[in-house]
């Protein structure tokens, strides 16, 4: 019994070259994968949240419900922080470019984007105060000075630490979005 959907020897038609239904350019998407440091930190936070939830169950069974509620709220806060940590980064769509931080989100429509470029400069190591020489992807907006612009991506942030090739691919992908949708 042949299973054509599992084999690689079938002929592909040119009519199959239509965009997939999930390939919607108007939805916000991250043009790169989250890095291992970011995923590892979020996984450790979720592991901590599981212990805190377990403690909330034990407290609810043995002590007052108000203290169990406080511990449960703490676990929910840790879970929300882990999810926000995974959501951080650069997101693009046909509408613009969005830089999501832990507490802030900045969105720039493509009409305001002057350039997206990679520069050599001192960058922060994993977001800590220590700086190292590295590459940064900068977004220059219309009506904004090019000096002092916070970087979108760096070679030493939680997504690209030790992954220079992944940084270059991500910078190229963001640059391609800017070339495609930016002002002419």
Short mmCIF file of N, CA, C and O in Angstrom, two decimals, residues 3-79:
data_model
loop_
_atom_site.label_atom_id
_atom_site.label_comp_id
_atom_site.label_asym_id
_atom_site.label_seq_id
_atom_site.Cartn_x
_atom_site.Cartn_y
_atom_site.Cartn_z
N UNK A 3 1.97 5.06 0.40
CA UNK A 3 1.55 6.21 1.19
C UNK A 3 2.21 7.46 0.61
O UNK A 3 3.30 7.84 1.02
N UNK A 4 1.59 8.10 -0.37
CA UNK A 4 2.25 9.21 -1.06
C UNK A 4 2.50 10.42 -0.16
O UNK A 4 3.39 11.20 -0.41
N UNK A 5 1.73 10.57 0.88
CA UNK A 5 1.94 11.73 1.74
C UNK A 5 3.16 11.57 2.63
O UNK A 5 3.61 12.51 3.25
N UNK A 6 3.71 10.37 2.71
CA UNK A 6 4.89 10.14 3.52
C UNK A 6 6.17 10.01 2.70
O UNK A 6 7.24 9.90 3.25
N UNK A 7 6.06 10.00 1.39
CA UNK A 7 7.24 9.80 0.56
C UNK A 7 7.72 11.13 -0.01
O UNK A 7 6.96 12.09 -0.14
N UNK A 8 8.98 11.16 -0.37
CA UNK A 8 9.57 12.38 -0.92
C UNK A 8 9.71 12.30 -2.43
O UNK A 8 10.24 13.21 -3.04
N UNK A 9 9.26 11.21 -3.05
CA UNK A 9 9.47 11.06 -4.49
C UNK A 9 8.29 11.51 -5.33
O UNK A 9 8.30 11.34 -6.53
N UNK A 10 7.29 12.12 -4.75
CA UNK A 10 6.17 12.58 -5.55
C UNK A 10 6.52 13.91 -6.22
O UNK A 10 7.40 14.64 -5.79
N UNK A 11 5.82 14.23 -7.27
CA UNK A 11 6.08 15.43 -8.05
C UNK A 11 5.29 16.59 -7.44
O UNK A 11 4.10 16.46 -7.16
N UNK A 12 5.98 17.70 -7.27
CA UNK A 12 5.32 18.89 -6.75
C UNK A 12 4.91 19.77 -7.92
O UNK A 12 5.69 20.03 -8.83
N UNK A 13 3.69 20.23 -7.91
CA UNK A 13 3.20 21.11 -8.96
C UNK A 13 3.56 22.55 -8.66
O UNK A 13 3.71 22.95 -7.51
N UNK A 14 3.66 23.35 -9.70
CA UNK A 14 3.93 24.78 -9.51
C UNK A 14 2.72 25.48 -8.91
O UNK A 14 2.83 26.54 -8.33
N UNK A 15 1.54 24.88 -9.07
CA UNK A 15 0.33 25.48 -8.51
C UNK A 15 0.32 25.38 -6.98
O UNK A 15 -0.46 26.07 -6.33
N UNK A 16 1.18 24.54 -6.43
CA UNK A 16 1.26 24.42 -4.98
C UNK A 16 2.03 25.57 -4.35
O UNK A 16 2.17 25.63 -3.14
N UNK A 17 2.56 26.46 -5.17
CA UNK A 17 3.37 27.56 -4.67
C UNK A 17 2.50 28.75 -4.25
O UNK A 17 2.70 29.87 -4.68
N UNK A 18 1.53 28.48 -3.42
CA UNK A 18 0.68 29.53 -2.87
C UNK A 18 1.02 29.69 -1.40
O UNK A 18 1.46 28.75 -0.74
N UNK A 19 0.85 30.89 -0.87
CA UNK A 19 1.17 31.06 0.56
C UNK A 19 0.27 30.21 1.43
O UNK A 19 -0.90 29.98 1.12
N UNK A 20 0.84 29.73 2.50
CA UNK A 20 0.08 28.93 3.43
C UNK A 20 -0.93 29.80 4.17
O UNK A 20 -0.73 31.00 4.31
N UNK A 21 -2.02 29.23 4.65
CA UNK A 21 -3.03 30.05 5.32
C UNK A 21 -2.51 30.71 6.59
O UNK A 21 -2.99 31.76 6.97
N UNK A 22 -1.52 30.12 7.25
CA UNK A 22 -0.98 30.72 8.46
C UNK A 22 0.09 31.76 8.17
O UNK A 22 0.61 32.38 9.07
N UNK A 23 0.43 31.97 6.90
CA UNK A 23 1.48 32.91 6.52
C UNK A 23 0.86 34.30 6.33
O UNK A 23 0.89 34.87 5.25
N UNK A 24 0.31 34.84 7.40
CA UNK A 24 -0.33 36.14 7.36
C UNK A 24 0.70 37.20 7.71
O UNK A 24 1.26 37.19 8.82
N UNK A 25 0.98 38.10 6.81
CA UNK A 25 2.01 39.11 7.02
C UNK A 25 1.56 40.21 7.98
O UNK A 25 2.36 41.01 8.41
N UNK A 26 0.27 40.27 8.32
CA UNK A 26 -0.22 41.29 9.22
C UNK A 26 -0.14 40.88 10.69
O UNK A 26 -0.40 41.71 11.56
N UNK A 27 0.18 39.65 10.97
CA UNK A 27 0.31 39.22 12.36
C UNK A 27 1.75 39.46 12.83
O UNK A 27 2.69 39.37 12.05
N UNK A 28 1.88 39.77 14.10
CA UNK A 28 3.21 40.01 14.66
C UNK A 28 3.94 38.69 14.81
O UNK A 28 3.40 37.73 15.33
N UNK A 29 5.17 38.63 14.34
CA UNK A 29 5.99 37.42 14.42
C UNK A 29 7.42 37.79 14.76
O UNK A 29 7.89 38.86 14.40
N UNK A 30 8.07 36.88 15.44
CA UNK A 30 9.48 37.07 15.76
C UNK A 30 10.28 36.43 14.65
O UNK A 30 10.11 35.25 14.35
N UNK A 31 11.19 37.18 13.99
CA UNK A 31 11.93 36.61 12.85
C UNK A 31 13.10 35.72 13.25
O UNK A 31 13.96 35.44 12.44
N UNK A 32 13.15 35.31 14.50
CA UNK A 32 14.22 34.43 14.98
C UNK A 32 13.67 33.63 16.16
O UNK A 32 12.62 33.93 16.69
N UNK A 33 14.42 32.61 16.54
CA UNK A 33 14.02 31.79 17.69
C UNK A 33 14.53 32.41 18.97
O UNK A 33 15.61 33.01 18.98
N UNK A 34 13.80 32.24 20.07
CA UNK A 34 14.36 32.68 21.35
C UNK A 34 15.61 31.87 21.67
O UNK A 34 15.69 30.68 21.38
N UNK A 35 16.58 32.52 22.27
CA UNK A 35 17.85 31.87 22.56
C UNK A 35 17.80 30.95 23.75
O UNK A 35 16.87 30.96 24.56
N UNK A 36 18.84 30.12 23.90
CA UNK A 36 18.86 29.15 24.99
C UNK A 36 18.93 29.79 26.37
O UNK A 36 18.40 29.24 27.33
N UNK A 37 19.56 30.96 26.49
CA UNK A 37 19.62 31.62 27.79
C UNK A 37 18.24 32.09 28.21
O UNK A 37 17.86 31.98 29.38
N UNK A 38 17.48 32.64 27.27
CA UNK A 38 16.13 33.12 27.58
C UNK A 38 15.20 31.96 27.90
O UNK A 38 14.45 31.99 28.87
N UNK A 39 15.27 30.90 27.12
CA UNK A 39 14.42 29.74 27.35
C UNK A 39 14.80 29.05 28.66
O UNK A 39 13.93 28.63 29.43
N UNK A 40 16.09 28.97 28.94
CA UNK A 40 16.54 28.34 30.19
C UNK A 40 16.10 29.12 31.42
O UNK A 40 15.66 28.54 32.41
N UNK A 41 16.20 30.45 31.35
CA UNK A 41 15.75 31.28 32.48
C UNK A 41 14.25 31.15 32.69
O UNK A 41 13.77 31.06 33.83
N UNK A 42 13.50 31.12 31.60
CA UNK A 42 12.05 30.95 31.72
C UNK A 42 11.70 29.57 32.26
O UNK A 42 10.77 29.42 33.07
N UNK A 43 12.44 28.55 31.83
CA UNK A 43 12.19 27.20 32.34
C UNK A 43 12.48 27.10 33.84
O UNK A 43 11.72 26.47 34.58
N UNK A 44 13.56 27.74 34.28
CA UNK A 44 13.86 27.74 35.71
C UNK A 44 12.79 28.51 36.50
O UNK A 44 12.42 28.10 37.61
N UNK A 45 12.29 29.61 35.93
CA UNK A 45 11.22 30.36 36.61
C UNK A 45 9.95 29.52 36.69
O UNK A 45 9.25 29.53 37.71
N UNK A 46 9.64 28.78 35.63
CA UNK A 46 8.45 27.92 35.67
C UNK A 46 8.64 26.75 36.64
O UNK A 46 7.68 26.32 37.29
N UNK A 47 9.86 26.25 36.76
CA UNK A 47 10.15 25.21 37.75
C UNK A 47 9.96 25.76 39.16
O UNK A 47 9.34 25.10 40.01
N UNK A 48 10.44 26.96 39.39
CA UNK A 48 10.23 27.61 40.68
C UNK A 48 8.74 27.82 40.94
O UNK A 48 8.25 27.59 42.05
N UNK A 49 8.00 28.21 39.91
CA UNK A 49 6.55 28.41 40.07
C UNK A 49 5.85 27.11 40.41
O UNK A 49 4.88 27.11 41.19
N UNK A 50 6.32 25.99 39.88
CA UNK A 50 5.69 24.72 40.21
C UNK A 50 5.89 24.38 41.69
O UNK A 50 4.98 23.88 42.35
N UNK A 51 7.08 24.67 42.22
CA UNK A 51 7.32 24.44 43.65
C UNK A 51 6.47 25.37 44.51
O UNK A 51 5.94 24.96 45.55
N UNK A 52 6.32 26.61 44.07
CA UNK A 52 5.50 27.56 44.82
C UNK A 52 4.04 27.15 44.77
O UNK A 52 3.31 27.25 45.77
N UNK A 53 3.57 26.64 43.62
CA UNK A 53 2.19 26.14 43.54
C UNK A 53 1.99 24.93 44.45
O UNK A 53 0.94 24.80 45.11
N UNK A 54 2.98 24.06 44.49
CA UNK A 54 2.90 22.90 45.38
C UNK A 54 2.85 23.36 46.84
O UNK A 54 2.08 22.82 47.65
N UNK A 55 3.64 24.38 47.17
CA UNK A 55 3.60 24.93 48.53
C UNK A 55 2.25 25.55 48.82
O UNK A 55 1.73 25.45 49.94
N UNK A 56 1.63 26.18 47.82
CA UNK A 56 0.31 26.78 48.02
C UNK A 56 -0.73 25.70 48.32
O UNK A 56 -1.62 25.90 49.16
N UNK A 57 -0.62 24.56 47.66
CA UNK A 57 -1.55 23.46 47.92
C UNK A 57 -1.36 22.92 49.34
O UNK A 57 -2.33 22.65 50.06
N UNK A 58 -0.11 22.77 49.75
CA UNK A 58 0.16 22.29 51.11
C UNK A 58 -0.33 23.29 52.14
O UNK A 58 -0.95 22.92 53.14
N UNK A 59 -0.09 24.57 51.90
CA UNK A 59 -0.56 25.60 52.84
C UNK A 59 -2.07 25.62 52.88
O UNK A 59 -2.68 25.78 53.95
N UNK A 60 -2.73 25.45 51.75
CA UNK A 60 -4.20 25.45 51.72
C UNK A 60 -4.76 24.27 52.50
O UNK A 60 -5.82 24.38 53.12
N UNK A 61 -4.05 23.14 52.49
CA UNK A 61 -4.54 21.96 53.20
C UNK A 61 -4.27 22.03 54.70
O UNK A 61 -4.99 21.40 55.48
N UNK A 62 -3.25 22.79 55.10
CA UNK A 62 -2.87 22.77 56.52
C UNK A 62 -3.06 24.09 57.24
O UNK A 62 -3.10 24.11 58.47
N UNK A 63 -3.12 25.19 56.55
CA UNK A 63 -3.15 26.50 57.22
C UNK A 63 -4.34 27.31 56.71
O UNK A 63 -5.30 26.77 56.17
N UNK A 64 -4.23 28.60 56.87
CA UNK A 64 -5.31 29.49 56.49
C UNK A 64 -5.39 29.66 54.98
O UNK A 64 -4.37 29.69 54.29
N UNK A 65 -6.60 29.83 54.45
CA UNK A 65 -6.75 30.03 53.00
C UNK A 65 -6.17 31.36 52.52
O UNK A 65 -5.75 31.46 51.37
N UNK A 66 -6.11 32.38 53.38
CA UNK A 66 -5.55 33.66 52.92
C UNK A 66 -4.06 33.54 52.64
O UNK A 66 -3.56 34.10 51.65
N UNK A 67 -3.33 32.83 53.47
CA UNK A 67 -1.89 32.65 53.22
C UNK A 67 -1.67 31.78 51.99
O UNK A 67 -0.74 32.01 51.21
N UNK A 68 -2.53 30.79 51.78
CA UNK A 68 -2.43 29.97 50.57
C UNK A 68 -2.73 30.81 49.33
O UNK A 68 -2.09 30.65 48.29
N UNK A 69 -3.68 31.73 49.45
CA UNK A 69 -4.00 32.63 48.34
C UNK A 69 -2.84 33.54 47.99
O UNK A 69 -2.58 33.81 46.81
N UNK A 70 -2.13 34.02 49.01
CA UNK A 70 -0.96 34.87 48.75
C UNK A 70 0.15 34.10 48.05
O UNK A 70 0.78 34.61 47.12
N UNK A 71 0.38 32.87 48.49
CA UNK A 71 1.42 32.06 47.84
C UNK A 71 1.00 31.69 46.42
O UNK A 71 1.82 31.68 45.49
N UNK A 72 -0.29 31.42 46.21
CA UNK A 72 -0.80 31.14 44.87
C UNK A 72 -0.65 32.37 43.97
O UNK A 72 -0.25 32.24 42.80
N UNK A 73 -0.92 33.56 44.50
CA UNK A 73 -0.73 34.79 43.72
C UNK A 73 0.73 35.00 43.37
O UNK A 73 1.06 35.45 42.26
N UNK A 74 1.64 34.64 44.29
CA UNK A 74 3.07 34.73 44.01
C UNK A 74 3.44 33.79 42.86
O UNK A 74 4.22 34.15 41.97
N UNK A 75 2.89 32.58 42.87
CA UNK A 75 3.17 31.63 41.79
C UNK A 75 2.65 32.15 40.46
O UNK A 75 3.32 32.03 39.43
N UNK A 76 1.47 32.76 40.46
CA UNK A 76 0.94 33.33 39.22
C UNK A 76 1.81 34.48 38.72
O UNK A 76 2.00 34.65 37.51
N UNK A 77 2.36 35.26 39.64
CA UNK A 77 3.26 36.35 39.27
C UNK A 77 4.55 35.81 38.64
O UNK A 77 5.03 36.35 37.63
N UNK A 78 5.08 34.73 39.18
CA UNK A 78 6.29 34.12 38.62
C UNK A 78 5.98 33.53 37.23
O UNK A 78 6.79 33.67 36.30
N UNK A 79 4.82 32.92 37.06
CA UNK A 79 4.44 32.37 35.75
C UNK A 79 4.28 33.49 34.73
O UNK A 79 4.75 33.38 33.59
#
